Short mmCIF file of C-alpha atoms and ligand atoms in Angstrom, two decimals:
data_model
loop_
_atom_site.label_atom_id
_atom_site.label_comp_id
_atom_site.label_asym_id
_atom_site.label_seq_id
_atom_site.Cartn_x
_atom_site.Cartn_y
_atom_site.Cartn_z
CA MET Z 1 68.57 69.40 95.50
CA SER Z 2 68.78 70.56 99.22
CA PHE Z 3 66.43 71.19 101.67
CA ALA Z 4 65.06 72.36 104.95
CA THR Z 5 65.59 70.68 108.17
CA VAL Z 6 62.80 68.89 109.09
CA TYR Z 7 61.79 68.58 112.00
CA LEU Z 8 59.43 66.37 113.90
CA VAL Z 9 58.62 67.97 116.81
CA GLY Z 10 55.84 66.83 119.80
CA ALA Z 11 53.63 69.20 120.97
CA GLY Z 12 53.02 67.39 123.86
CA PRO Z 13 49.14 67.34 125.44
CA GLY Z 14 47.96 71.21 125.80
CA ASP Z 15 49.13 72.58 128.28
CA ALA Z 16 51.75 75.04 126.50
CA GLY Z 17 54.18 74.57 129.76
CA LEU Z 18 54.53 70.93 128.83
CA LEU Z 19 56.46 71.72 125.63
CA THR Z 20 60.20 70.90 125.79
CA LEU Z 21 62.71 73.84 125.79
CA ARG Z 22 64.03 72.27 123.01
CA ALA Z 23 60.31 71.96 120.73
CA LYS Z 24 60.37 75.94 121.97
CA GLU Z 25 63.70 76.80 120.41
CA LEU Z 26 62.60 75.07 117.36
CA LEU Z 27 59.21 76.64 117.08
CA GLU Z 28 60.88 80.31 117.89
CA SER Z 29 63.38 79.30 114.82
CA ALA Z 30 61.34 77.64 112.18
CA ASP Z 31 60.39 79.04 108.93
CA CYS Z 32 57.69 77.32 108.87
CA VAL Z 33 55.35 75.53 111.06
CA VAL Z 34 52.88 72.55 109.75
CA TYR Z 35 50.53 71.52 112.52
CA ASP Z 36 46.72 69.90 113.08
CA TYR Z 37 44.25 70.43 115.83
CA LEU Z 38 45.47 68.69 118.75
CA ALA Z 39 48.83 70.61 118.04
CA SER Z 40 47.27 73.07 120.63
CA SER Z 41 47.12 77.00 119.39
CA ALA Z 42 48.23 77.50 123.14
CA CYS Z 43 51.98 76.32 121.26
CA MET Z 44 51.56 78.31 118.75
CA ARG Z 45 52.66 81.05 120.12
CA PHE Z 46 55.54 80.26 120.22
CA ALA Z 47 56.11 80.07 116.33
CA HIS Z 48 57.96 83.25 115.09
CA PRO Z 49 54.92 86.03 113.51
CA LYS Z 50 56.87 85.81 110.21
CA ALA Z 51 56.73 82.27 110.31
CA GLU Z 52 54.81 80.74 107.57
CA GLN Z 53 51.98 78.16 109.17
CA ILE Z 54 49.90 75.90 107.39
CA PHE Z 55 47.75 73.77 109.40
CA VAL Z 56 46.23 70.59 107.67
CA GLY Z 57 44.31 69.94 110.66
CA LYS Z 58 43.34 66.14 111.09
CA LYS Z 59 40.16 65.53 113.38
CA GLY Z 60 39.11 62.08 114.64
CA PHE Z 61 38.32 60.02 111.80
CA SER Z 62 37.39 62.28 109.46
CA ALA Z 63 40.51 63.24 107.65
CA HIS Z 64 39.84 66.91 106.54
CA VAL Z 65 43.35 66.79 105.21
CA THR Z 66 44.74 63.21 104.00
CA GLN Z 67 47.51 61.73 104.81
CA ASP Z 68 49.45 61.64 101.17
CA GLU Z 69 48.25 65.26 100.89
CA ILE Z 70 50.36 66.28 104.70
CA ASN Z 71 53.57 64.32 102.82
CA ALA Z 72 53.71 66.20 99.74
CA CYS Z 73 53.17 69.38 102.09
CA LEU Z 74 56.41 68.39 104.00
CA LEU Z 75 58.33 67.50 100.91
CA GLU Z 76 56.88 70.67 99.51
CA VAL Z 77 57.78 73.38 102.11
CA ALA Z 78 61.48 71.28 102.49
CA ALA Z 79 62.18 72.00 99.03
CA ARG Z 80 60.66 76.45 99.32
CA TYR Z 81 62.81 77.17 101.95
CA GLU Z 82 65.87 75.38 101.26
CA GLY Z 83 69.03 76.12 103.91
CA GLY Z 84 66.09 76.57 106.81
CA SER Z 85 64.34 75.44 109.35
CA VAL Z 86 60.47 73.62 109.02
CA VAL Z 87 59.17 72.35 112.16
CA ARG Z 88 56.23 69.89 112.08
CA LEU Z 89 54.13 69.99 115.28
CA LYS Z 90 52.11 66.98 116.09
CA GLY Z 91 50.13 66.77 119.14
CA GLY Z 92 52.03 64.69 122.19
CA ASP Z 93 55.02 62.48 121.21
CA PRO Z 94 55.06 61.46 117.22
CA TYR Z 95 55.82 59.17 117.03
CA VAL Z 96 53.32 57.55 119.41
CA PHE Z 97 49.35 57.15 117.23
CA GLY Z 98 50.86 60.23 115.65
CA ARG Z 99 51.82 59.24 111.56
CA GLY Z 100 55.44 61.07 112.48
CA GLY Z 101 56.72 57.29 111.26
CA GLU Z 102 55.30 57.65 108.38
CA GLU Z 103 56.06 61.14 108.18
CA ALA Z 104 59.64 60.31 108.74
CA LEU Z 105 60.05 57.58 106.18
CA VAL Z 106 58.54 60.19 103.48
CA LEU Z 107 61.78 62.41 104.33
CA HIS Z 108 63.58 59.60 104.29
CA GLU Z 109 63.23 58.26 100.95
CA ALA Z 110 63.11 61.85 99.74
CA GLY Z 111 66.60 62.95 100.86
CA VAL Z 112 65.33 65.62 103.80
CA PRO Z 113 67.48 65.40 106.48
CA PHE Z 114 64.91 65.28 109.43
CA GLU Z 115 65.24 65.60 113.11
CA VAL Z 116 62.55 63.93 116.52
CA VAL Z 117 61.96 65.87 119.42
CA PRO Z 118 59.91 63.58 121.41
CA GLY Z 119 57.12 65.25 122.94
CA VAL Z 120 54.92 64.43 126.37
CA THR Z 121 52.79 62.05 125.31
CA ALA Z 122 48.25 62.66 125.57
CA ALA Z 123 48.41 58.84 128.01
CA VAL Z 124 51.24 59.82 130.55
CA ALA Z 125 49.73 63.48 130.63
CA ALA Z 126 46.14 63.59 131.06
CA CYS Z 127 46.45 60.51 133.74
CA ALA Z 128 48.82 62.67 135.71
CA TYR Z 129 46.54 65.48 135.30
CA ALA Z 130 43.71 63.60 136.24
CA GLY Z 131 44.94 62.04 139.38
CA ILE Z 132 46.35 58.18 137.85
CA PRO Z 133 49.61 57.04 137.80
CA VAL Z 134 50.32 55.08 134.80
CA THR Z 135 52.35 52.65 137.62
CA HIS Z 136 52.53 52.56 140.42
CA ARG Z 137 54.81 50.19 143.36
CA GLY Z 138 52.46 47.41 144.61
CA VAL Z 139 49.60 48.47 142.10
CA ALA Z 140 51.15 48.51 138.06
CA SER Z 141 54.42 47.14 137.08
CA SER Z 142 53.53 47.92 133.21
CA VAL Z 143 51.68 49.63 131.38
CA ALA Z 144 50.73 49.51 127.30
CA LEU Z 145 49.88 52.19 125.44
CA VAL Z 146 46.97 50.98 122.67
CA THR Z 147 45.24 52.52 119.66
CA GLY Z 148 41.70 52.33 120.27
CA HIS Z 149 40.97 52.46 116.20
CA GLU Z 150 42.17 49.59 114.83
CA THR Z 151 42.51 49.57 111.40
CA PRO Z 152 40.78 47.67 109.04
CA ASP Z 153 43.39 47.49 106.79
CA LYS Z 154 44.76 43.83 106.51
CA ASP Z 155 48.09 44.63 106.32
CA ALA Z 156 48.49 46.20 110.15
CA PRO Z 157 49.06 44.40 112.93
CA VAL Z 158 45.58 43.50 114.94
CA ILE Z 159 45.57 43.51 118.60
CA ASP Z 160 46.56 40.40 120.85
CA TRP Z 161 43.69 40.91 122.72
CA ASP Z 162 43.62 38.57 125.18
CA HIS Z 163 46.90 38.70 126.32
CA LEU Z 164 46.59 42.77 126.82
CA ALA Z 165 43.52 41.81 128.93
CA GLN Z 166 45.56 39.27 131.37
CA GLY Z 167 49.23 40.25 130.59
CA VAL Z 168 49.10 44.14 131.01
CA ASP Z 169 48.64 46.02 133.85
CA THR Z 170 47.63 49.42 132.86
CA LEU Z 171 45.95 49.77 130.02
CA CYS Z 172 45.88 53.21 127.84
CA PHE Z 173 43.73 53.78 124.65
CA TYR Z 174 43.91 56.85 122.17
CA MET Z 175 41.24 57.47 119.81
CA GLY Z 176 39.25 54.65 121.22
CA ILE Z 177 35.75 56.69 122.26
CA ARG Z 178 33.85 55.48 118.91
CA ASP Z 179 35.42 51.78 119.36
CA LEU Z 180 34.51 51.71 123.64
CA PRO Z 181 32.08 48.54 123.56
CA HIS Z 182 34.30 46.50 121.34
CA ILE Z 183 37.21 47.59 123.17
CA VAL Z 184 35.30 46.57 127.34
CA GLU Z 185 33.81 43.55 125.39
CA ARG Z 186 37.16 42.57 124.13
CA LEU Z 187 38.55 42.87 127.70
CA MET Z 188 36.55 41.03 129.16
CA ALA Z 189 36.06 38.24 126.53
CA GLY Z 190 39.84 38.15 127.58
CA GLY Z 191 39.43 37.58 131.25
CA ARG Z 192 39.87 40.97 132.17
CA SER Z 193 36.83 41.62 135.77
CA GLY Z 194 34.17 43.92 135.15
CA GLU Z 195 35.27 45.05 138.35
CA THR Z 196 38.70 46.66 136.92
CA PRO Z 197 37.75 50.21 136.76
CA VAL Z 198 38.30 52.75 133.71
CA ALA Z 199 38.86 56.02 133.83
CA LEU Z 200 38.70 58.61 130.59
CA VAL Z 201 40.53 61.80 130.21
CA ARG Z 202 39.43 64.41 127.89
CA TRP Z 203 40.73 67.46 126.90
CA GLY Z 204 43.32 66.82 130.01
CA THR Z 205 45.38 68.51 130.48
CA THR Z 206 43.66 71.79 129.74
CA ALA Z 207 41.14 74.10 131.10
CA GLU Z 208 38.68 72.27 130.02
CA GLN Z 209 39.76 68.83 131.35
CA GLU Z 210 36.60 66.46 132.01
CA THR Z 211 37.43 63.40 133.99
CA LEU Z 212 35.01 60.14 133.91
CA THR Z 213 35.45 57.08 136.00
CA ALA Z 214 33.62 53.84 135.78
CA THR Z 215 33.99 50.27 135.98
CA LEU Z 216 34.91 47.92 132.56
CA GLU Z 217 31.43 47.03 133.32
CA THR Z 218 29.42 50.29 133.77
CA VAL Z 219 31.44 52.18 131.45
CA VAL Z 220 29.37 51.79 127.81
CA ALA Z 221 26.09 53.35 129.44
CA ALA Z 222 28.06 56.09 131.37
CA VAL Z 223 30.17 57.05 128.51
CA GLU Z 224 26.87 57.02 126.85
CA GLU Z 225 24.88 59.01 129.62
CA ALA Z 226 27.36 62.15 129.74
CA ASN Z 227 27.82 62.16 126.54
CA PHE Z 228 31.79 61.67 127.16
CA GLN Z 229 33.29 63.02 123.81
CA ALA Z 230 36.57 62.51 121.73
CA PRO Z 231 39.29 63.09 122.27
CA ALA Z 232 40.22 61.45 125.44
CA ILE Z 233 42.27 58.65 126.59
CA ILE Z 234 40.35 55.29 128.29
CA VAL Z 235 42.67 54.34 131.05
CA VAL Z 236 41.72 50.88 132.35
CA GLY Z 237 42.99 48.99 135.81
CA GLU Z 238 43.89 49.05 139.30
CA VAL Z 239 45.99 52.87 139.28
CA VAL Z 240 42.91 54.36 138.46
CA GLY Z 241 41.48 54.11 141.97
CA LEU Z 242 44.65 56.07 143.20
CA ARG Z 243 43.01 59.41 142.01
CA ASP Z 244 40.97 59.33 144.86
CA SER Z 245 43.61 60.44 146.56
CA LEU Z 246 45.61 61.88 144.02
CA THR Z 247 43.52 64.48 141.96
CA TRP Z 248 45.23 67.88 142.03
CA PHE Z 249 44.25 69.93 138.33
CA GLU Z 250 40.55 69.56 138.63
CA ASN Z 251 41.37 71.24 142.46
CA ARG Z 252 42.09 74.26 141.80
CA PRO Z 253 40.40 77.01 143.12
CA LEU Z 254 39.23 78.55 139.56
CA PHE Z 255 39.46 75.06 137.58
CA GLY Z 256 36.69 74.89 134.89
CA LYS Z 257 35.68 78.57 135.47
CA ARG Z 258 36.61 81.03 131.98
CA PHE Z 259 37.28 84.19 132.85
CA VAL Z 260 37.37 86.77 130.31
CA VAL Z 261 39.71 89.61 130.98
CA THR Z 262 39.57 93.10 129.47
CA ARG Z 263 42.79 95.05 129.26
CA THR Z 264 45.31 96.47 127.06
CA ARG Z 265 47.21 93.27 125.11
CA GLU Z 266 50.16 94.34 126.84
CA GLN Z 267 49.20 94.57 130.37
CA ALA Z 268 47.43 91.16 129.98
CA SER Z 269 49.85 88.66 130.95
CA SER Z 270 50.23 89.44 134.69
CA LEU Z 271 46.84 88.71 135.74
CA VAL Z 272 46.26 85.86 132.53
CA GLY Z 273 49.31 84.49 134.38
CA ALA Z 274 47.68 84.32 137.61
CA LEU Z 275 43.83 83.46 136.75
CA GLU Z 276 45.54 80.25 134.48
CA SER Z 277 47.63 79.47 137.59
CA LEU Z 278 45.00 79.05 139.57
CA GLY Z 279 42.97 76.24 137.18
CA ALA Z 280 40.55 79.22 135.08
CA ASP Z 281 40.49 79.18 131.40
CA VAL Z 282 41.25 82.35 130.44
CA VAL Z 283 39.82 84.86 127.51
CA GLU Z 284 41.70 87.84 126.82
CA PHE Z 285 39.78 90.51 125.64
CA PRO Z 286 42.03 93.91 124.89
CA THR Z 287 39.62 96.80 125.02
CA ILE Z 288 42.01 99.52 125.22
CA GLU Z 289 45.03 100.17 123.32
CA VAL Z 290 47.89 102.81 125.36
CA VAL Z 291 48.82 105.48 122.45
CA PRO Z 292 52.02 107.02 123.76
CA ARG Z 293 51.94 110.74 122.91
CA THR Z 294 55.06 111.82 120.50
CA LEU Z 295 57.15 114.73 121.37
CA THR Z 296 55.21 118.17 120.62
CA ASP Z 297 57.14 121.63 121.70
CA ASP Z 298 53.95 122.00 124.18
CA ILE Z 299 55.51 118.44 125.83
CA ALA Z 300 58.83 119.53 125.72
CA ILE Z 301 58.73 122.67 127.33
CA LYS Z 302 57.30 121.65 129.91
CA LEU Z 303 59.58 118.19 130.14
CA GLY Z 304 61.97 120.61 130.28
CA ALA Z 305 60.40 122.68 133.24
CA LEU Z 306 60.39 119.66 135.14
CA SER Z 307 63.01 121.04 137.56
CA THR Z 308 61.06 123.63 139.19
CA TYR Z 309 58.55 121.12 140.74
CA ASP Z 310 58.28 120.22 144.26
CA TRP Z 311 56.84 116.71 143.37
CA VAL Z 312 56.20 115.00 139.85
CA VAL Z 313 53.04 112.20 140.39
CA PHE Z 314 52.72 109.19 138.10
CA THR Z 315 49.24 107.55 137.87
CA SER Z 316 50.16 104.72 136.39
CA ALA Z 317 52.64 102.24 134.99
CA ASN Z 318 51.84 103.80 131.95
CA GLY Z 319 52.21 107.28 132.15
CA VAL Z 320 55.80 106.48 133.51
CA LYS Z 321 56.57 104.70 130.25
CA ALA Z 322 55.12 106.99 128.16
CA SER Z 323 56.89 110.03 130.22
CA PHE Z 324 60.28 108.27 129.89
CA GLU Z 325 59.63 107.70 125.97
CA LEU Z 326 59.17 111.35 125.78
CA LEU Z 327 62.01 112.87 127.76
CA ASP Z 328 63.95 110.22 125.22
CA GLN Z 329 62.59 111.94 122.65
CA ALA Z 330 63.95 115.41 124.29
CA GLY Z 331 67.06 114.19 124.63
CA ALA Z 332 66.92 114.44 128.02
CA ASP Z 333 66.49 111.03 131.32
CA ALA Z 334 65.57 110.44 134.49
CA ARG Z 335 67.99 113.32 135.46
CA SER Z 336 65.30 115.22 134.81
CA PHE Z 337 63.48 114.63 137.96
CA ALA Z 338 66.56 115.47 140.30
CA SER Z 339 65.05 117.61 142.02
CA CYS Z 340 61.76 116.74 142.79
CA LYS Z 341 59.91 114.63 144.81
CA ILE Z 342 58.02 111.72 143.21
CA ALA Z 343 54.64 110.20 144.28
CA GLY Z 344 52.95 106.91 142.52
CA ILE Z 345 49.53 105.95 142.92
CA GLY Z 346 50.06 102.21 143.61
CA PRO Z 347 53.13 99.05 143.34
CA ALA Z 348 52.62 98.87 139.29
CA THR Z 349 53.92 102.52 138.94
CA THR Z 350 56.09 102.23 141.56
CA LYS Z 351 57.55 98.83 140.05
CA GLU Z 352 57.53 100.89 136.39
CA LEU Z 353 59.33 103.78 138.51
CA ALA Z 354 62.18 101.34 139.75
CA ALA Z 355 62.82 99.78 136.29
CA HIS Z 356 63.47 103.61 135.29
CA GLY Z 357 66.01 103.38 138.17
CA LEU Z 358 64.10 106.02 140.02
CA ARG Z 359 62.47 105.54 143.73
CA ALA Z 360 58.84 106.60 144.37
CA ASP Z 361 58.77 108.85 147.70
CA LEU Z 362 55.42 108.55 148.53
CA VAL Z 363 52.72 105.90 147.61
CA PRO Z 364 49.21 106.02 149.62
CA ASP Z 365 47.51 103.62 151.29
CA ARG Z 366 45.01 103.04 149.10
CA TYR Z 367 45.19 103.36 145.39
CA ILE Z 368 42.94 105.71 143.96
CA ALA Z 369 43.34 109.31 143.13
CA GLU Z 370 41.56 110.90 146.29
CA SER Z 371 44.45 109.13 148.80
CA VAL Z 372 47.19 110.22 146.39
CA ALA Z 373 46.06 114.02 146.99
CA GLU Z 374 44.96 113.23 150.99
CA ALA Z 375 48.50 111.61 151.02
CA LEU Z 376 50.57 114.54 149.35
CA ILE Z 377 48.21 116.90 151.36
CA ALA Z 378 50.15 114.87 154.26
CA ALA Z 379 53.36 115.37 152.70
CA GLY Z 380 52.79 119.38 153.00
CA VAL Z 381 51.55 120.36 149.34
CA GLY Z 382 49.68 123.38 149.89
CA GLN Z 383 49.60 127.30 148.79
CA GLU Z 384 53.19 127.86 146.95
CA SER Z 385 53.80 124.12 145.87
CA LYS Z 386 54.04 123.49 142.33
CA VAL Z 387 53.08 119.95 141.28
CA CYS Z 388 53.10 118.12 137.62
CA ILE Z 389 50.86 115.33 136.71
CA LEU Z 390 51.71 113.16 134.18
CA ARG Z 391 48.56 110.81 132.77
CA ALA Z 392 46.52 109.52 130.22
CA SER Z 393 44.23 112.26 128.92
CA ALA Z 394 41.22 110.89 129.72
CA ALA Z 395 41.50 110.85 133.53
CA ARG Z 396 39.33 112.60 136.39
CA ASP Z 397 39.86 115.73 137.34
CA VAL Z 398 39.42 114.82 141.40
CA LEU Z 399 43.73 114.47 141.60
CA PRO Z 400 44.50 118.07 140.75
CA GLU Z 401 40.96 119.99 141.80
CA LEU Z 402 41.54 118.60 145.07
CA LEU Z 403 45.35 119.61 144.61
CA GLU Z 404 44.34 123.36 143.36
CA GLN Z 405 41.94 123.46 146.71
CA ALA Z 406 44.64 122.30 148.95
CA GLY Z 407 46.97 125.97 147.62
CA ALA Z 408 49.28 123.89 145.23
CA ALA Z 409 49.45 125.11 141.58
CA VAL Z 410 49.24 121.95 139.29
CA ASP Z 411 50.14 121.36 135.81
CA VAL Z 412 48.49 118.31 133.36
CA VAL Z 413 50.59 117.54 131.26
CA HIS Z 414 49.11 114.24 129.11
CA VAL Z 415 51.57 111.13 128.24
CA TYR Z 416 49.50 108.92 126.62
CA ASP Z 417 46.47 108.53 125.34
CA THR Z 418 43.96 105.23 126.13
CA LEU Z 419 41.49 104.58 122.76
CA ALA Z 420 38.73 102.04 122.07
CA PRO Z 421 40.60 99.84 119.85
CA LYS Z 422 39.38 99.90 116.36
CA GLU Z 423 38.62 96.88 115.77
CA SER Z 424 38.28 93.88 117.77
CA GLU Z 425 38.75 90.20 116.75
CA GLN Z 426 38.06 89.38 120.17
CA ALA Z 427 34.59 90.73 120.26
CA ALA Z 428 32.55 88.48 117.96
CA GLN Z 429 33.93 85.73 120.05
CA VAL Z 430 32.89 87.48 123.95
CA VAL Z 431 29.72 88.07 123.05
CA GLN Z 432 28.94 84.49 121.06
CA LEU Z 433 30.56 82.58 124.72
CA LEU Z 434 28.07 85.10 126.87
CA ARG Z 435 25.37 83.73 123.70
CA ASP Z 436 26.33 80.09 125.03
CA LYS Z 437 26.21 80.47 129.10
CA ALA Z 438 30.05 79.48 128.41
CA VAL Z 439 31.53 82.69 130.39
CA ASP Z 440 31.93 82.83 134.57
CA ALA Z 441 33.11 86.00 135.01
CA VAL Z 442 35.06 89.46 133.27
CA THR Z 443 37.82 91.28 134.49
CA PHE Z 444 37.38 95.10 134.79
CA SER Z 445 40.82 96.84 135.72
CA ALA Z 446 40.24 100.68 134.75
CA SER Z 447 36.49 102.54 133.90
CA SER Z 448 37.78 102.69 130.68
CA THR Z 449 37.68 99.01 130.02
CA VAL Z 450 34.15 99.30 131.57
CA ARG Z 451 33.11 101.63 128.70
CA ASN Z 452 34.52 99.76 126.16
CA PHE Z 453 33.63 96.32 126.44
CA PHE Z 454 29.88 98.18 126.63
CA SER Z 455 30.95 99.84 123.47
CA LEU Z 456 32.66 96.85 121.20
CA LEU Z 457 30.34 94.49 122.16
CA GLU Z 458 27.64 96.80 121.67
CA GLY Z 459 29.16 96.54 117.76
CA GLN Z 460 28.33 93.20 118.03
CA LEU Z 461 24.62 92.29 119.54
CA GLU Z 462 21.67 91.43 117.31
CA GLU Z 463 17.90 93.18 117.87
CA GLY Z 464 16.70 92.78 121.32
CA GLU Z 465 20.10 92.40 122.45
CA SER Z 466 21.70 93.62 125.61
CA VAL Z 467 24.68 93.62 127.35
CA PRO Z 468 23.68 93.70 130.87
CA ALA Z 469 21.18 90.99 129.80
CA LEU Z 470 24.12 88.74 128.12
CA MET Z 471 26.02 88.82 131.19
CA GLU Z 472 23.37 87.28 133.45
CA GLY Z 473 24.78 85.29 135.54
CA VAL Z 474 28.36 86.46 134.77
CA ALA Z 475 30.16 87.39 137.32
CA ALA Z 476 32.11 91.63 136.94
CA LEU Z 477 35.27 91.65 138.99
CA SER Z 478 36.16 94.83 139.82
CA ILE Z 479 39.96 96.52 140.82
CA GLY Z 480 38.34 99.69 142.92
CA THR Z 481 35.84 101.69 144.02
CA ILE Z 482 35.88 104.50 141.13
CA THR Z 483 35.73 101.12 137.91
CA SER Z 484 32.53 100.24 139.84
CA ASN Z 485 31.05 102.82 140.10
CA THR Z 486 31.48 102.73 136.00
CA ILE Z 487 29.96 98.75 136.17
CA GLU Z 488 27.15 100.15 138.22
CA GLN Z 489 25.86 103.36 136.04
CA LEU Z 490 26.55 101.00 132.90
CA GLY Z 491 23.77 98.73 134.68
CA LEU Z 492 25.47 95.47 135.70
CA THR Z 493 26.07 94.64 139.05
CA VAL Z 494 29.74 94.21 140.71
CA ALA Z 495 30.00 90.89 142.00
CA ALA Z 496 33.46 91.60 143.79
CA GLU Z 497 35.98 94.41 143.91
CA ALA Z 498 39.81 93.85 144.83
CA ASP Z 499 40.92 94.71 147.97
CA PRO Z 500 44.07 96.44 147.85
CA PHE Z 501 42.72 97.80 143.90
CA THR Z 502 45.91 96.30 141.99
CA ILE Z 503 45.70 93.26 140.08
CA PRO Z 504 47.11 90.99 142.85
CA GLY Z 505 44.05 91.79 144.66
CA LEU Z 506 41.72 91.44 142.00
CA VAL Z 507 42.56 88.01 141.82
CA GLU Z 508 42.42 87.44 145.49
CA ALA Z 509 38.92 88.68 145.27
CA ALA Z 510 38.15 86.32 142.19
CA GLN Z 511 39.31 83.74 144.44
CA THR Z 512 37.66 84.44 147.12
CA TYR Z 513 34.64 85.23 145.00
CA PHE Z 514 34.24 81.56 143.72
CA ALA Z 515 35.64 79.66 146.46
N1 SAH T 601 50.46 61.84 119.14
C1 SAH T 601 49.40 61.86 120.30
C2 SAH T 601 48.31 61.32 120.18
C3 SAH T 601 47.55 61.37 118.74
S1 SAH T 601 46.37 60.31 118.29
C4 SAH T 601 50.16 61.57 121.70
O1 SAH T 601 51.50 61.37 121.70
O2 SAH T 601 50.05 61.98 122.58
C5 SAH T 601 45.34 61.05 118.87
C6 SAH T 601 44.22 60.84 120.56
O3 SAH T 601 45.32 61.00 121.41
C7 SAH T 601 43.21 61.26 120.56
O4 SAH T 601 41.86 60.91 120.29
C8 SAH T 601 43.30 61.37 121.86
O5 SAH T 601 42.85 59.49 122.88
C9 SAH T 601 44.33 61.35 122.55
N2 SAH T 601 44.92 62.90 123.07
C10 SAH T 601 45.22 63.41 122.15
N3 SAH T 601 45.55 64.52 122.69
C11 SAH T 601 45.12 64.51 124.74
C12 SAH T 601 44.32 64.93 125.39
N4 SAH T 601 44.74 66.40 126.01
N5 SAH T 601 42.99 64.47 126.74
C13 SAH T 601 42.92 63.32 126.05
N6 SAH T 601 43.62 62.78 125.12
C14 SAH T 601 44.16 62.76 124.06
#
């Protein structure tokens, strides 16, 4: 009988950036991924969309799925995906308190080929992200990884507490919160001083990381008072003192802030990436769907006449993309613009133009329609000028109006539509976060994102709730004046506005606001 190869893969401690290249590569190509709750969803985004995903969530001590069931599941998928590949994704490192060794033995006994991909284990990573080196010259020359949850099983080796207490400098306990009083008692009874520094790092390396510091003597009371919950690493030793100088992760400007980002799914990534790298926890809430138009006779005629215009104006990167898709459908290409000058509203638009081999002749100082009109007029657009604007169907009329007032003949071609997504899985989640006061800021990058944010949330509200009431205490961050006006018209206050009106400007505004 032949099987799939089963890869026991370490998912690292939570931050998807700590996944190994090998892990990412295997995830991307696996036919099936079997994962549990510590192998965070952040890593699952690398799994192939067509891969079967099996959640065998084990949480703390209350196993929803038993280890025997997981073992049986691995054998079943290994047989079913004969010749393919199965990733068994486990938090941290598969062989550090992950029962990976047991799973490997089961595979070995059944003759299933397997490989192991080590991962960054929680103790090392959580300590590093909390500003604690697990070893340090002159302070700690040994470190132990210890289970804080001794199995009552009489066959399991018991911890040699006395040697541990005195013989190892840094002690890292996994799964130890529930038995913390026992751990402290055994270490002190074994001769470790009550003054030894202790830190607990919860959800290390993620946006929810929390660190508590105390001493062996005070830690039990401190944990109780803070109601500090699993999953956490408990680290005992003098190295904890280095945290005072070496904290970095928790010091980042937006650490501990939760942002809701309203954009199209494709556009969100640069904003999300920038906010996350400043430490924010980002919830993506797609509120616009960009739907490119398909080629009609009417559009084909207008695109066919591009060479008759003096200026072609693009007011968004999406407009550029959609225009090129339409040109392609019409059997044409960038040469259609050969005889016209090109204006782009801002850097994202000119970047998209550049991706299609076009250089913008004009970009205004301020990235709004009024400024595009002003700049065009300053560049000589007036009587006898012919201008074509390639843009979304729902857009303000100010640009064509101002140009017409200046005497130009203006044609507007709708190359795409912006729609509110019909369904939104995220709306209910966002409403719940707002109810729980668990959101610090919402970013709006266009007026339509504001309107759609309202309409999507309104679909989820209960009697007596309103969006402005839910948004109380939440910073509304706006990309520019037009978006700000819409925010205020709908009854919210703008906390900060981007300057310039770009995504980097918006990130900057967020950072200044929370400074
Ligand atoms: N194989 C994993 C450990 C699994 S045991 C590894 O190598 O990291 C589960 C325990 O790991 C939790 O109870 C907790 O003590 C610890 N843990 C896992 N992820 C963690 C994180 N992000 N922050 C702090 N502790 C974590």
